[in-house]
Amino acid sequence: MSHRVSLLPPLRRSASWKIPVNTTVQHDRDLRIVRLRPSELNHPFYNIGPMEQFLLCFRYHGASLLHGKAAFPVYDRHADLHVPTALRFASSSDLPEWVSHYSFHVHNNVFRASQQLRPLTSVDVAKLSTPTFITPETSASIGSIALLLERNAQALRPLPPLKLTSLVDAVVLTTEGVFTEDLYTYILQTQPMTRANVGLVLAAMLHHMQEGKLDQFGVVDKLVSQTVTAMLASLENVPSAEARAFAADFEEFLAAVKVRFPGNTFSNTTTLQLLALNLRTDNIAKSRDCLRSLMFVHNCVPEVHYIEAYLALLQKWFPDDRATKLAYISPLTYCLDHQMVPALIRFCIPLCIDIIELQSLLKMTLKNAKGARVLDRRILAAFLDQVQAVADDDVMAGIYINGVYNKIDESGMDVTPYADLFVNAYAQCQNFAMIAQLIETRSFKLDNAECVETLVQAIKKNESSEIPLLARKGEMFLAQYIAPVCEQVGLSQGSLEYIRSKQAN
């Protein structure tokens, strides 16, 4: 009997994960059947840990991942979008086999170790950019090329590319030691690259590529990099909409390069240049492809500003689409390990809809020395806010906040500077016992009026608790910790009167 996987919403019929397809959607009496293999659980910062795998193997009824919440982004080819999917397992004795296949998938370089990645910067691109050795004195026809490009920039319609290719051929034939690619390098580095000129140069290079005069992929790779450099300089003050139109001809040229040199991949520096261009032209899909190539093919991680620009573009295109965001940041999983980017962590926190996701993200943040520098007050406050958002009630929120506190404490970080954040979080869920512990063990002082006001309001709210013990704990905390300092911190008149009324009772 094969193992069966069903996806929320609950299905009366499910399909085997072993079927060798990516994602198949069928319809049977208006029921949706999705076949999903273990290798397709695409989540950027959550993996099924060893303990969770162990428990799945011994829970044959009602087993699920992330408490059955729709947390996994699954690509639906029919709808051409990422669908938030919850994963529940039907009862089956083959569940251990599914877990075994998942574990095999994890340990076979699918989740690549971050140590394999190396930083790639703009300096690396500059080092490989060789200045042209050609000057106007190299050949009499060099001046003709400059005049042709000047005419083309001013013409109402672009000039035929054969005019440029013939001039390039003439220089190559009459000048010793000059090759076709040298002329294009000279043009791209020295001539103004307006949209019309970019189109003309690309058409001419395409002609020479088809003729076999640009017959080496390494040469074309360098010319692509030079073209991107020239285009980025021209697009510096151009609106995004116009920039996208500017890049349209270039996309056609890249498609022709792939047809001419099948199976070849642009170098890491050229890919970084393409990433910069796609970010500049707001092309989110091409930007993701460049990131994947950099990380999965070249084992490189780009500079922080590229990642921040990508996240900003992703937020711009998909502001409320959690599933698509998760799918599009999957190439950046390794940045959480390798290059602790605060913007990436802040971006991921609101995407967590289950406490296990938050715990996994926090663990990735704290697992190396950089985490202590990245986990600042802003990020920790976001973690604590999201913990309360995913909790079912105040009791669970308090338990989850304890978990965050313990993980940070166990990592070796000094929790004392962040004690006020935990006090505010505990106050929201009326966990006064933990606040008292912070005051006693972390030397936290109630000397901030805003903090004390928050505690007083939490105690007022706690009075309506259906559990008398909780209400009593709030009153005890008020008498022991707040009443002695209430006159010194400058509380509002209403809070002072409330405290005095409690003391009178």
mmCIF file of C-alpha atoms in Angstrom, residues 8 32-33 52 62 81 83 91 105 110 140 144 180 222 234 242 278 293 308 357 369 374 383 400 429 438 470 479 496:
data_model
loop_
_atom_site.group_PDB
_atom_site.id
_atom_site.type_symbol
_atom_site.label_atom_id
_atom_site.label_comp_id
_atom_site.label_asym_id
_atom_site.label_seq_id
_atom_site.Cartn_x
_atom_site.Cartn_y
_atom_site.Cartn_z
ATOM 1 C CA LEU A 8 -6.085 21.124 3.110
ATOM 2 C CA ARG A 32 -9.070 18.877 -6.055
ATOM 3 C CA ILE A 33 -6.294 16.266 -5.975
ATOM 4 C CA GLU A 52 9.484 15.953 14.261
ATOM 5 C CA GLY A 62 -4.084 12.917 12.186
ATOM 6 C CA LEU A 81 0.524 30.901 -9.089
ATOM 7 C CA VAL A 83 -1.046 28.368 -3.485
ATOM 8 C CA SER A 91 -3.448 7.083 8.042
ATOM 9 C CA HIS A 105 16.254 14.629 0.200
ATOM 10 C CA VAL A 110 19.125 20.072 -1.347
ATOM 11 C CA ALA A 140 40.628 55.462 -39.593
ATOM 12 C CA SER A 144 33.084 56.421 -38.625
ATOM 13 C CA THR A 180 35.358 41.680 -33.528
ATOM 14 C CA LYS A 222 32.135 39.333 -21.321
ATOM 15 C CA SER A 234 22.355 55.060 -18.933
ATOM 16 C CA GLU A 242 11.005 53.448 -19.287
ATOM 17 C CA ASN A 278 16.710 43.141 -13.417
ATOM 18 C CA SER A 293 21.945 30.833 -10.472
ATOM 19 C CA GLU A 308 17.595 44.427 0.251
ATOM 20 C CA GLU A 357 8.182 28.558 11.856
ATOM 21 C CA ALA A 369 28.148 34.667 16.065
ATOM 22 C CA VAL A 374 21.771 41.153 13.912
ATOM 23 C CA PHE A 383 9.601 38.375 16.910
ATOM 24 C CA TYR A 400 5.877 30.859 23.425
ATOM 25 C CA CYS A 429 -0.535 38.094 28.020
ATOM 26 C CA LEU A 438 13.006 39.538 35.143
ATOM 27 C CA LEU A 470 -4.570 34.842 37.452
ATOM 28 C CA ALA A 479 1.255 45.509 45.482
ATOM 29 C CA LEU A 496 -2.470 56.448 40.497
#
